[in-house]
Amino acid sequence: MADLKKLNESIISGDLDTSVQITKEALAEKTDPQEIIQKYMIPAMDVIGGKFERNEVFVPELLMAARAMKGSLDLIRPLLAERGIEPQGRVIIGTVKGDLHDIGKNLVASMLEGSGFEVDNLGVDVPSDKIVAAVQSKKIDIVALSALLTTTMPSMKGVIEALKEAGVRDKVKVIVGGPAVTQEFCDQIGADGYSENANGAVDLVRKLLAS
Amino acid sequence: MRTTGIQELLKSRSLLFCDGAWGTIFQSAGLKPGESSELWNRDKRKKVLEVAQSYVDLGVDMIETNSFGGNRITLAGSGLENDAAELNRIAAEISREAAGDKCLVLGSVGPTGKILMMGDVSENEMYDAFAEQVHALKQGGADAICIETMTALDEAELAVKAAVENTDLEIVCTFTFAKTVGGDYKTVMGVTPAQMAEKMLSAGASIIGTNCGNGIEAMIPVVKAFRSFNEDVPLLVQANAGVPKIENGKTVFPETPDEMVSHVPDLIDAGVSIIGGCCGTTPAHIIAIMINNGIIPAL
Ligand code: B12
Ligand SMILES: [Zn+2]
């Protein structure tokens, strides 16, 4: 029997090889892929996220855990698609134009992905026309924007305005985040939601899609 | 003066002064988010020289160069990777022109933005990028190399090594720390001041310290942590003018020159050797600190 408790632990400790190996075993034994994700993988990211917030671990541990999680997820995702399990929602995420900070945005992306959303990660330094084009060309429910610099935070407003101009603002919910972003800023620029961390981002997206 | 290094100057004076921010001044002068400020060395040389001159005119002991993001890995983000050597050389030439023989020029080297442990870039590539940069800074006339805003030991160590092995200049290395929930100071990568000091000194840095961060008051405990690890090493502190806020769509750094000045005595007590400024500081901040310390008479 695949040791799924160990899968949980190996994601927390950032052990990619062990995570992948146990996931393979579990899938070979026909364990329900959704159960693997919901019961073992997401709780692992919750644990490491909490440790990060309490400064018990730092960016390296966080990135290792995210990588182990992604390694497992990459094996599971095709199975979900095969079974015709629809994603819980479709998200595009990116760090806005002029901003190269990658880490927090990627964390939010992997948490959302692990929670069953389809996530298209557009990377860093993403111009607003690229976001508009993505929204126009495929079905997207959520546009998630990250900015770490006070000088690039105004670009989030730019994206919202570009979506309005293109007439697609109502097709999507826009969520924003980054260490200097606040609920007040979110309201000011007319975004639909803000969360201060990756776990919160998952709850936020669920709430927005339910409403 | 020109032939004297930083450590030499510190033999006769216990406190030296360095410049304040460049990047945030360029931003006020129209540098767009994401635009490479290093490109201004070639395209807006006069503007860069003006900033350099504004600091030299204060009578500081050393100024930096406009080359913080000038390694080829960072420049690749703006398609400028093949201009790295040229842009760094000009950066040093501009600061040299402003400094003349009046003050020292520290060639600025910032992080690449890549994380070695994620395998986005190899150790060799990173080393080569730093080697190219420090070599060009020396060619342009830098007196020392200042490796700054680092958070990861492995990357900073490669930068220090590249400077040791490719130049004969004095090496300054500063990291950015923040207060943890537990109350001590660490970088986002989890590095303590003592760990940083140990690694960077053994890699070949002769002056260490801290820059950027969350304002000058938060630098005091970091300096104390360095001092309890090493009593003698020269320490450089370049604090931000506080944590930036956004007001009416504009970035504002909250600390006034007077507020910065008010914390300087404690910073000196803690054992700082060189004081300058980082993001949000201006010549007004640096001159206020110098006046307060009797380096130049009040106007
Ligand atoms: C690492 C880092 C860098 C690296 C980035 C590497 C990379 N590949 O990402 C490098 C060296 C390239 C870099 C460069 C610069 N940086 Co920098 N950097 C940082 C640092 C140290 C850590 C950021 C980080 O990764 N945190 C860890 C992650 C996990 O946290 P996070 O990003 O906050 O994300 C969490 C939440 O905010 C939230 N979240 C994030 N995005 C989103 C999106 C949504 C939709 C939601 C819901 C939530 C959400 O969830 C995440 C997980 O919980 C911070 C300082 C700090 N302590 O924050 C400075 C900092 C952000 N940088 C700063 C600056 C000024 C710069 C530079 C201009 C130069 C400089 N002086 O260093 C350049 C700019 C480059 C550019 N054009 O973008 C300043 C910003 C000041 C300001 N407010 O404007 C900071 C705060 C440092 C400081 N104190 O001055 N930087
Ligand atoms: Zn700074």
Coordinates of C-alpha atoms and ligand atoms in Angstrom, one line a residue:
Chain A
M1 CA 0.0 0.0 0.0
A2 CA 1.2 3.4 -0.9
D3 CA 2.1 5.3 2.3
L4 CA -0.1 8.4 1.8
K5 CA 0.8 9.9 5.2
K6 CA 4.4 9.9 4.0
L7 CA 3.3 11.7 0.8
N8 CA 1.9 14.4 3.0
E9 CA 5.2 14.6 5.0
S10 CA 7.4 14.5 2.0
I11 CA 5.5 17.5 0.5
I12 CA 6.0 19.4 3.7
S13 CA 9.7 18.6 3.8
G14 CA 10.0 19.4 0.1
D15 CA 11.2 15.9 -0.9
L16 CA 10.3 15.8 -4.6
D17 CA 11.5 12.3 -5.3
T18 CA 9.6 10.6 -2.5
S19 CA 6.4 12.6 -3.3
V20 CA 6.5 11.5 -6.9
Q21 CA 7.3 7.9 -6.0
I22 CA 4.4 7.6 -3.5
T23 CA 2.0 9.3 -5.9
K24 CA 2.9 6.8 -8.6
E25 CA 2.4 3.9 -6.3
A26 CA -1.0 5.3 -5.1
L27 CA -2.1 5.8 -8.7
A28 CA -1.0 2.3 -9.6
E29 CA -3.1 1.0 -6.8
K30 CA -6.1 3.0 -8.2
T31 CA -6.4 5.3 -5.3
D32 CA -8.9 8.0 -6.0
P33 CA -6.8 11.0 -7.3
Q34 CA -9.1 13.5 -5.8
E35 CA -8.7 11.9 -2.4
I36 CA -4.9 12.1 -2.8
I37 CA -5.1 15.8 -3.5
Q38 CA -7.7 16.7 -1.0
K39 CA -6.7 14.6 2.0
Y40 CA -2.9 14.6 1.7
M41 CA -1.5 17.2 -0.7
I42 CA -3.5 20.3 0.1
P43 CA -3.2 19.8 3.9
A44 CA 0.6 19.6 3.4
M45 CA 0.6 23.0 1.7
D46 CA -1.6 24.4 4.5
V47 CA 1.0 23.2 7.0
I48 CA 4.0 24.7 5.2
G49 CA 2.1 27.9 4.5
G50 CA 1.4 28.3 8.2
K51 CA 5.0 27.6 9.1
F52 CA 6.1 30.3 6.6
E53 CA 3.7 32.8 8.1
R54 CA 5.1 32.1 11.6
N55 CA 8.7 32.4 10.2
E56 CA 9.4 28.8 11.2
V57 CA 10.5 28.2 7.6
F58 CA 11.6 30.6 4.8
V59 CA 11.4 31.0 1.1
P60 CA 13.6 28.0 0.2
E61 CA 11.5 25.5 2.2
L62 CA 8.4 27.0 0.7
L63 CA 9.7 26.6 -2.8
M64 CA 10.8 23.1 -2.2
A65 CA 7.4 22.1 -0.9
A66 CA 5.7 23.8 -3.8
R67 CA 7.9 21.9 -6.2
A68 CA 7.2 18.5 -4.5
M69 CA 3.5 19.3 -4.7
K70 CA 3.7 20.2 -8.3
G71 CA 5.6 17.0 -9.1
S72 CA 2.8 14.9 -7.7
L73 CA 0.1 17.1 -9.2
D74 CA 1.6 16.7 -12.7
L75 CA 1.1 13.0 -12.4
I76 CA -2.5 13.3 -11.2
R77 CA -3.8 16.0 -13.5
P78 CA -4.0 13.9 -16.7
L79 CA -6.1 11.3 -14.7
L80 CA -8.6 13.9 -13.6
A81 CA -8.9 15.1 -17.2
E82 CA -9.3 11.5 -18.4
R83 CA -12.2 11.0 -16.0
G84 CA -13.8 14.1 -17.3
I85 CA -13.6 15.8 -14.0
E86 CA -14.2 19.4 -14.7
P87 CA -11.9 21.9 -13.0
Q88 CA -13.6 23.9 -10.3
G89 CA -12.8 27.0 -12.2
R90 CA -10.4 28.5 -14.6
V91 CA -7.8 31.0 -13.4
I92 CA -5.1 33.1 -15.2
I93 CA -2.5 34.5 -12.9
G94 CA 0.4 36.8 -13.5
T95 CA 2.7 39.5 -11.9
V96 CA 1.9 42.8 -13.5
K97 CA 3.9 44.8 -16.0
G98 CA 7.3 46.0 -14.7
D99 CA 7.3 43.7 -11.8
L100 CA 9.6 40.6 -11.7
H101 CA 8.7 39.1 -8.4
D102 CA 7.8 35.5 -9.0
I103 CA 7.7 33.6 -5.8
G104 CA 4.5 34.7 -4.1
K105 CA 2.5 34.5 -7.3
N106 CA 3.8 31.0 -8.0
L107 CA 2.7 29.9 -4.6
V108 CA -0.8 31.2 -5.1
A109 CA -0.8 29.4 -8.5
S110 CA 0.2 26.0 -7.0
M111 CA -2.3 26.3 -4.1
L112 CA -5.1 27.0 -6.6
E113 CA -4.0 24.3 -8.9
G114 CA -3.8 21.8 -6.0
S115 CA -7.3 22.9 -4.9
G116 CA -8.7 21.8 -8.2
F117 CA -8.6 24.9 -10.3
E118 CA -7.2 25.0 -13.8
V119 CA -4.4 27.6 -13.6
D120 CA -2.7 29.3 -16.5
N121 CA 0.4 31.0 -15.1
L122 CA 1.4 33.9 -17.4
G123 CA 4.6 34.6 -15.5
V124 CA 6.0 38.0 -14.5
D125 CA 6.1 41.4 -16.2
V126 CA 2.8 40.6 -17.9
P127 CA 1.4 43.5 -19.9
S128 CA -2.4 44.2 -19.6
D129 CA -3.1 43.5 -23.3
K130 CA -1.8 39.9 -22.8
I131 CA -4.3 39.5 -20.0
V132 CA -7.1 41.0 -22.1
A133 CA -6.2 38.7 -25.0
A134 CA -6.3 35.6 -22.7
V135 CA -9.7 36.6 -21.4
Q136 CA -11.0 37.1 -24.9
S137 CA -9.7 33.9 -26.3
K138 CA -10.8 31.3 -23.8
K139 CA -13.2 30.7 -20.9
I140 CA -11.7 32.2 -17.8
D141 CA -13.4 32.8 -14.5
I142 CA -10.7 34.5 -12.4
V143 CA -7.9 36.9 -13.3
A144 CA -5.4 36.9 -10.4
L145 CA -2.8 39.7 -10.3
S146 CA 0.3 40.0 -8.2
A147 CA 2.4 43.1 -7.5
L148 CA 5.2 43.6 -5.0
L149 CA 6.3 47.0 -5.8
T150 CA 4.3 50.1 -4.9
T151 CA 5.4 51.4 -8.3
T152 CA 3.7 48.5 -10.1
M153 CA 0.6 48.3 -8.0
P154 CA -1.1 51.0 -10.2
S155 CA -0.7 48.6 -13.1
M156 CA -3.4 46.4 -11.5
K157 CA -5.8 49.3 -12.0
G158 CA -4.5 49.5 -15.5
V159 CA -5.4 45.8 -16.1
I160 CA -9.0 46.4 -14.8
E161 CA -9.4 49.4 -17.1
A162 CA -8.1 47.5 -20.1
L163 CA -10.6 44.7 -19.4
K164 CA -13.3 47.3 -19.2
E165 CA -12.2 48.9 -22.4
A166 CA -12.2 45.6 -24.2
G167 CA -15.7 45.0 -22.9
V168 CA -14.8 41.8 -21.0
R169 CA -14.6 43.1 -17.4
D170 CA -18.0 41.5 -16.5
K171 CA -16.8 38.1 -17.8
V172 CA -14.3 37.6 -15.0
K173 CA -13.6 38.3 -11.3
V174 CA -10.3 40.1 -10.7
I175 CA -8.4 39.3 -7.5
V176 CA -5.3 41.0 -6.3
G177 CA -2.4 40.4 -3.9
G178 CA 1.1 41.2 -2.8
P179 CA 2.6 42.4 0.5
A180 CA 1.7 46.1 0.1
V181 CA -1.7 45.4 -1.4
T182 CA -4.6 46.0 1.1
Q183 CA -8.4 45.5 1.0
E184 CA -8.7 49.3 0.8
F185 CA -6.5 49.4 -2.3
C186 CA -8.5 46.5 -3.8
D187 CA -11.7 48.4 -3.3
Q188 CA -10.2 51.6 -4.7
I189 CA -9.1 50.1 -8.0
G190 CA -12.4 48.2 -8.3
A191 CA -11.0 44.7 -8.0
D192 CA -13.3 41.9 -6.8
G193 CA -11.2 40.5 -4.0
Y194 CA -8.0 40.5 -2.1
S195 CA -6.3 38.0 0.1
E196 CA -3.0 38.4 2.0
N197 CA -1.8 34.8 1.4
A198 CA -2.0 31.8 -0.8
N199 CA -4.5 29.8 1.5
G200 CA -6.7 32.9 1.6
A201 CA -6.5 33.1 -2.2
V202 CA -8.1 29.6 -2.5
D203 CA -11.0 30.5 -0.2
L204 CA -11.4 33.8 -2.0
V205 CA -11.7 32.2 -5.4
R206 CA -14.2 29.6 -4.1
K207 CA -16.3 32.3 -2.6
L208 CA -16.3 34.4 -5.7
L209 CA -17.2 31.5 -7.9
A210 CA -20.1 30.5 -5.6
S211 CA -21.5 34.0 -5.6
Chain B
M1 CA 42.7 60.3 -1.7
R2 CA 42.2 58.2 -4.8
T3 CA 44.8 55.7 -3.9
T4 CA 43.3 55.2 -0.4
G5 CA 40.8 52.4 0.1
I6 CA 37.8 52.3 2.5
Q7 CA 39.7 50.3 5.1
E8 CA 42.6 52.8 4.9
L9 CA 40.2 55.7 5.4
L10 CA 38.7 54.0 8.5
K11 CA 42.1 54.0 10.1
S12 CA 42.0 57.7 10.6
R13 CA 38.2 58.2 10.9
S14 CA 35.7 56.0 12.7
L15 CA 32.7 57.0 10.7
L16 CA 32.4 57.4 6.9
F17 CA 29.6 58.5 4.6
C18 CA 28.2 57.0 1.5
D19 CA 25.6 58.1 -1.0
G20 CA 21.8 57.6 -0.9
A21 CA 19.4 56.1 -3.4
W22 CA 19.7 56.4 -7.2
G23 CA 16.9 54.1 -8.4
T24 CA 14.1 55.9 -6.6
I25 CA 15.4 59.2 -7.9
F26 CA 15.4 57.9 -11.5
Q27 CA 11.8 56.8 -10.9
S28 CA 10.8 60.3 -9.9
A29 CA 12.7 61.4 -13.1
G30 CA 10.6 59.2 -15.3
L31 CA 12.1 55.7 -15.2
K32 CA 9.1 53.3 -15.8
P33 CA 8.5 50.2 -13.8
G34 CA 10.4 47.4 -15.4
E35 CA 12.6 49.7 -17.5
S36 CA 16.3 49.0 -17.0
S37 CA 17.9 51.9 -15.2
E38 CA 21.3 50.7 -16.4
L39 CA 20.3 51.6 -20.0
W40 CA 20.2 55.2 -18.9
N41 CA 24.0 55.0 -18.5
R42 CA 24.2 54.9 -22.3
D43 CA 21.0 56.8 -23.3
K44 CA 20.6 59.4 -20.5
R45 CA 24.2 59.7 -19.3
K46 CA 23.7 63.3 -18.3
K47 CA 20.8 62.4 -15.9
V48 CA 22.9 59.7 -14.3
L49 CA 25.9 61.9 -13.9
E50 CA 23.6 64.6 -12.3
V51 CA 22.6 62.1 -9.6
A52 CA 26.2 61.0 -9.0
Q53 CA 27.3 64.6 -8.8
S54 CA 24.6 65.5 -6.4
Y55 CA 26.1 63.0 -3.9
V56 CA 29.7 63.9 -4.6
D57 CA 28.9 67.5 -3.9
L58 CA 27.8 66.7 -0.4
G59 CA 31.3 65.6 0.4
V60 CA 30.6 61.9 1.0
D61 CA 33.5 59.5 1.1
M62 CA 32.1 57.2 -1.5
I63 CA 29.4 56.9 -4.1
E64 CA 28.0 53.9 -5.9
T65 CA 27.4 53.2 -9.6
N66 CA 24.2 52.8 -11.6
S67 CA 24.6 49.1 -12.1
F68 CA 22.5 47.4 -9.5
G69 CA 20.6 45.3 -12.0
G70 CA 23.5 45.2 -14.5
N71 CA 24.3 41.5 -14.5
R72 CA 23.5 39.8 -17.8
I73 CA 20.9 37.5 -16.2
T74 CA 18.8 40.4 -14.9
L75 CA 19.4 42.5 -18.1
A76 CA 18.1 39.5 -20.2
G77 CA 14.7 40.5 -18.9
S78 CA 15.0 43.7 -21.0
G79 CA 16.8 42.0 -23.9
L80 CA 20.0 43.7 -22.9
E81 CA 22.2 40.7 -21.9
N82 CA 24.8 41.4 -24.5
D83 CA 25.2 45.0 -23.4
A84 CA 26.1 44.0 -19.8
A85 CA 29.8 44.7 -20.1
E86 CA 29.3 48.0 -21.8
L87 CA 26.6 49.3 -19.5
N88 CA 28.6 48.4 -16.4
R89 CA 31.8 50.0 -17.7
I90 CA 29.9 53.2 -18.5
A91 CA 28.2 53.1 -15.1
A92 CA 31.6 53.2 -13.4
E93 CA 33.0 55.8 -15.8
I94 CA 30.0 58.1 -14.9
S95 CA 30.6 57.8 -11.2
R96 CA 34.3 58.2 -11.7
E97 CA 33.8 61.4 -13.7
A98 CA 31.6 62.8 -10.9
A99 CA 33.9 61.6 -8.1
G100 CA 37.2 62.6 -9.6
D101 CA 39.8 62.1 -6.9
K102 CA 37.4 63.5 -4.3
C103 CA 35.7 60.2 -3.3
L104 CA 35.8 56.5 -3.8
V105 CA 33.6 54.7 -6.4
L106 CA 31.8 51.5 -5.3
G107 CA 30.7 49.4 -8.2
S108 CA 27.1 48.2 -7.4
V109 CA 26.2 44.6 -7.9
G110 CA 22.7 43.4 -7.1
P111 CA 21.1 39.9 -7.1
T112 CA 20.3 38.2 -10.4
G113 CA 16.7 37.5 -9.3
K114 CA 17.2 33.8 -9.9
I115 CA 17.3 31.2 -7.1
L116 CA 20.1 28.7 -7.4
M117 CA 18.4 25.9 -5.6
M118 CA 15.4 26.0 -8.0
G119 CA 17.8 25.2 -10.9
D120 CA 16.6 28.2 -12.9
V121 CA 20.3 29.0 -13.6
S122 CA 23.5 27.1 -12.9
E123 CA 26.2 28.1 -10.6
N124 CA 28.6 28.6 -13.5
E125 CA 26.2 30.9 -15.3
M126 CA 25.7 32.9 -12.2
Y127 CA 29.4 33.1 -11.5
D128 CA 30.1 34.2 -15.1
A129 CA 27.5 36.9 -15.0
F130 CA 29.0 38.4 -11.8
A131 CA 32.6 38.0 -13.2
E132 CA 31.7 39.9 -16.3
Q133 CA 30.0 42.6 -14.3
V134 CA 32.8 43.2 -11.8
H135 CA 35.4 43.1 -14.5
A136 CA 33.6 45.8 -16.4
L137 CA 33.1 47.9 -13.3
K138 CA 36.8 47.8 -12.6
Q139 CA 37.6 48.7 -16.2
G140 CA 35.3 51.8 -15.9
G141 CA 37.2 52.9 -12.8
A142 CA 35.6 51.5 -9.7
D143 CA 37.7 51.5 -6.5
A144 CA 35.6 48.8 -4.8
I145 CA 32.8 46.4 -5.5
C146 CA 29.6 46.6 -3.5
I147 CA 27.5 43.4 -3.6
E148 CA 24.2 44.5 -2.1
T149 CA 20.5 43.6 -1.3
M150 CA 21.5 39.9 -1.2
T151 CA 19.3 37.4 0.6
A152 CA 20.8 34.0 -0.4
L153 CA 24.1 32.8 0.9
D154 CA 25.0 30.8 -2.2
E155 CA 24.3 33.6 -4.7
A156 CA 26.2 36.2 -2.6
E157 CA 29.1 33.8 -2.1
L158 CA 29.4 33.4 -5.9
A159 CA 29.3 37.2 -6.4
V160 CA 32.0 37.7 -3.7
K161 CA 34.2 35.0 -5.2
A162 CA 33.8 36.4 -8.7
A163 CA 35.0 39.8 -7.4
V164 CA 37.9 38.2 -5.6
E165 CA 39.0 36.2 -8.6
N166 CA 38.4 38.8 -11.3
T167 CA 39.4 42.1 -9.7
D168 CA 41.9 43.3 -7.0
L169 CA 39.4 45.6 -5.5
E170 CA 38.1 45.9 -1.9
I171 CA 34.8 44.0 -1.6
V172 CA 31.8 45.2 0.4
C173 CA 28.8 42.8 0.8
T174 CA 25.4 43.8 2.3
F175 CA 22.3 41.7 2.8
T176 CA 18.7 42.7 3.4
F177 CA 17.2 41.5 6.7
A178 CA 13.7 41.7 8.1
K179 CA 12.3 41.2 11.6
T180 CA 10.8 37.7 12.1
V181 CA 7.8 36.8 14.2
G182 CA 10.3 35.6 16.8
G183 CA 11.8 39.1 17.0
D184 CA 15.3 38.3 15.5
Y185 CA 16.4 39.4 12.0
K186 CA 16.7 37.1 9.0
T187 CA 16.6 37.4 5.2
V188 CA 13.6 36.0 3.3
M189 CA 15.9 33.0 2.7
G190 CA 16.3 32.5 6.4
V191 CA 19.9 33.7 6.8
T192 CA 20.9 35.4 10.0
P193 CA 23.5 38.3 10.2
A194 CA 26.0 35.9 11.9
Q195 CA 25.7 33.3 9.2
M196 CA 26.0 36.0 6.5
A197 CA 29.1 37.5 8.2
E198 CA 30.8 34.2 8.6
K199 CA 30.3 33.1 4.9
M200 CA 31.0 36.4 3.3
L201 CA 34.1 37.2 5.3
S202 CA 35.6 33.8 4.5
A203 CA 34.6 34.2 0.8
G204 CA 36.7 37.4 0.7
A205 CA 34.6 40.4 1.6
S206 CA 36.4 42.9 3.8
I207 CA 33.5 45.1 4.6
I208 CA 30.0 43.7 5.3
G209 CA 26.7 45.2 6.3
T210 CA 23.0 45.6 5.6
N211 CA 21.0 47.7 3.1
C212 CA 17.4 48.3 2.0
G213 CA 14.9 46.8 4.4
N214 CA 12.3 48.5 6.5
G215 CA 13.9 51.8 7.7
I216 CA 16.8 52.9 9.7
E217 CA 15.6 52.0 13.2
A218 CA 15.4 48.3 12.1
M219 CA 19.1 48.5 11.2
I220 CA 20.2 48.9 14.8
P221 CA 19.5 45.4 16.0
V222 CA 21.1 44.0 12.8
V223 CA 24.3 46.0 13.5
K224 CA 24.3 44.7 17.0
A225 CA 23.9 41.1 15.7
F226 CA 26.9 41.7 13.4
R227 CA 28.9 43.2 16.2
S228 CA 28.3 40.3 18.6
F229 CA 29.7 38.0 15.9
N230 CA 32.6 40.2 15.0
E231 CA 33.9 43.3 16.8
D232 CA 36.3 44.6 14.2
V233 CA 34.9 44.2 10.7
P234 CA 33.9 47.5 9.1
L235 CA 30.1 47.7 8.8
L236 CA 28.1 49.5 6.1
V237 CA 24.5 50.4 6.7
Q238 CA 22.3 51.9 3.9
A239 CA 18.7 52.1 5.1
N240 CA 15.6 52.8 3.2
A241 CA 13.7 56.0 4.0
G242 CA 11.1 53.7 5.7
V243 CA 8.7 51.2 4.1
P244 CA 7.1 52.7 0.9
K245 CA 3.4 53.4 0.9
I246 CA 1.2 54.2 -2.0
E247 CA -0.6 57.6 -1.8
N248 CA -2.8 58.8 -4.7
G249 CA -1.1 56.3 -7.0
K250 CA 2.4 57.5 -6.1
T251 CA 5.1 55.7 -4.1
V252 CA 6.0 57.6 -1.0
F253 CA 8.8 56.8 1.4
P254 CA 7.7 58.1 4.8
E255 CA 11.0 58.8 6.7
T256 CA 12.1 62.5 6.5
P257 CA 15.7 63.4 6.9
D258 CA 15.1 64.5 10.5
E259 CA 13.5 61.1 11.3
M260 CA 16.5 59.3 9.9
V261 CA 18.9 61.5 11.8
S262 CA 17.1 60.8 15.1
H263 CA 18.2 57.1 14.9
V264 CA 21.8 57.7 13.9
P265 CA 23.3 58.0 17.4
D266 CA 21.9 54.5 18.3
L267 CA 23.3 53.2 15.1
I268 CA 26.7 54.6 15.9
D269 CA 26.5 53.2 19.4
A270 CA 25.7 49.8 17.9
G271 CA 29.0 50.0 15.9
V272 CA 28.3 51.1 12.4
S273 CA 31.3 52.3 10.4
I274 CA 29.8 53.7 7.2
I275 CA 26.4 55.3 6.8
G276 CA 24.5 55.8 3.5
G277 CA 21.0 55.4 2.3
C278 CA 18.9 53.0 0.2
C279 CA 15.5 53.3 -1.5
G280 CA 13.7 56.6 -1.0
T281 CA 16.7 58.5 0.5
T282 CA 17.9 61.6 -1.2
P283 CA 20.9 64.0 -0.9
A284 CA 18.7 65.8 1.7
H285 CA 18.8 62.7 3.9
I286 CA 22.5 62.2 3.6
I287 CA 23.4 65.8 4.2
A288 CA 21.2 65.9 7.3
I289 CA 23.1 63.0 8.8
M290 CA 26.4 64.5 7.9
I291 CA 25.5 67.9 9.4
N292 CA 24.2 66.2 12.6
N293 CA 27.6 64.4 12.9
G294 CA 29.6 67.6 12.5
I295 CA 31.0 66.5 9.2
I296 CA 29.8 69.6 7.5
P297 CA 28.6 72.8 9.2
A298 CA 24.8 73.5 9.2
L299 CA 23.7 75.8 6.5
Ligands
B12_1 C1 12.9 38.1 -3.4 C2 12.8 39.6 -3.6 C3 13.3 40.1 -4.9 C4 13.9 39.2 -5.9 C5 12.7 38.5 -6.7 C6 13.1 37.1 -7.1 C7 11.9 36.4 -7.8 N1 12.3 35.6 -8.7 O1 10.8 36.6 -7.4 C8 14.7 40.2 -6.8 C9 16.1 40.3 -6.3 C10 14.7 40.0 -8.3 C11 14.0 41.5 -6.4 C12 14.1 42.7 -7.2 C13 13.6 43.9 -6.8 N2 13.0 44.2 -5.6 CO1 12.5 42.9 -4.4 N3 12.1 41.8 -2.9 C14 12.2 40.5 -2.7 C15 11.8 40.1 -1.3 C16 13.1 40.0 -0.5 C17 10.9 38.9 -1.0 C18 9.7 38.8 -1.9 C19 9.1 37.4 -1.8 O2 9.4 36.5 -2.6 N4 8.4 37.1 -0.7 C20 7.9 35.7 -0.4 C21 6.5 35.5 -1.0 C22 6.1 34.1 -0.7 O3 5.7 36.4 -0.4 P1 4.8 37.4 -1.2 O4 5.4 37.8 -2.5 O5 4.3 38.5 -0.3 O6 3.4 36.6 -1.6 C23 2.5 36.2 -0.7 C24 1.3 37.2 -0.5 O7 1.7 38.6 -0.8 C25 0.2 36.8 -1.4 N5 0.2 37.1 -2.8 C26 1.1 37.4 -3.7 N6 0.7 37.6 -4.9 C27 -0.7 37.4 -4.8 C28 -1.7 37.5 -5.8 C29 -3.0 37.2 -5.4 C30 -4.0 37.3 -6.5 C31 -3.3 36.9 -4.1 C32 -4.7 36.7 -3.7 C33 -2.3 36.9 -3.1 C34 -1.0 37.1 -3.5 O8 0.4 35.4 -1.3 C35 1.8 35.0 -1.3 C36 2.0 33.7 -0.5 O9 1.4 33.8 0.8 C37 11.0 41.4 -0.8 C38 11.0 41.8 0.6 C39 10.1 41.0 1.4 N7 10.5 40.6 2.6 O10 8.9 40.8 1.0 C40 11.6 42.5 -1.7 C41 10.8 43.7 -2.2 C42 9.4 43.3 -2.6 N8 11.6 44.2 -3.3 C43 11.7 45.5 -3.4 C44 12.4 46.2 -4.4 C45 12.4 47.7 -4.2 C46 13.0 45.6 -5.4 C47 13.8 46.2 -6.6 C48 13.2 47.5 -7.1 C49 15.2 46.5 -6.2 C50 15.7 46.3 -4.9 N9 16.0 47.3 -4.2 O11 15.8 45.1 -4.5 C51 13.8 45.1 -7.6 C52 12.7 45.3 -8.6 C53 12.7 44.3 -9.7 C54 11.4 44.3 -10.5 N10 11.3 45.1 -11.5 O12 10.4 43.7 -10.1 C55 10.9 46.1 -2.2 C56 9.6 46.7 -2.6 C57 9.3 48.0 -2.0 C58 8.0 48.5 -2.5 N11 7.0 48.2 -1.7 O13 7.8 49.1 -3.5 C59 10.8 45.0 -1.2 C60 9.6 45.0 -0.3 C61 12.1 45.1 -0.4 C62 12.2 46.3 0.5 N12 11.9 46.2 1.8 O14 12.4 47.4 0.0 N13 13.3 41.4 -5.3
ZN2 ZN 16.6 49.7 -1.1

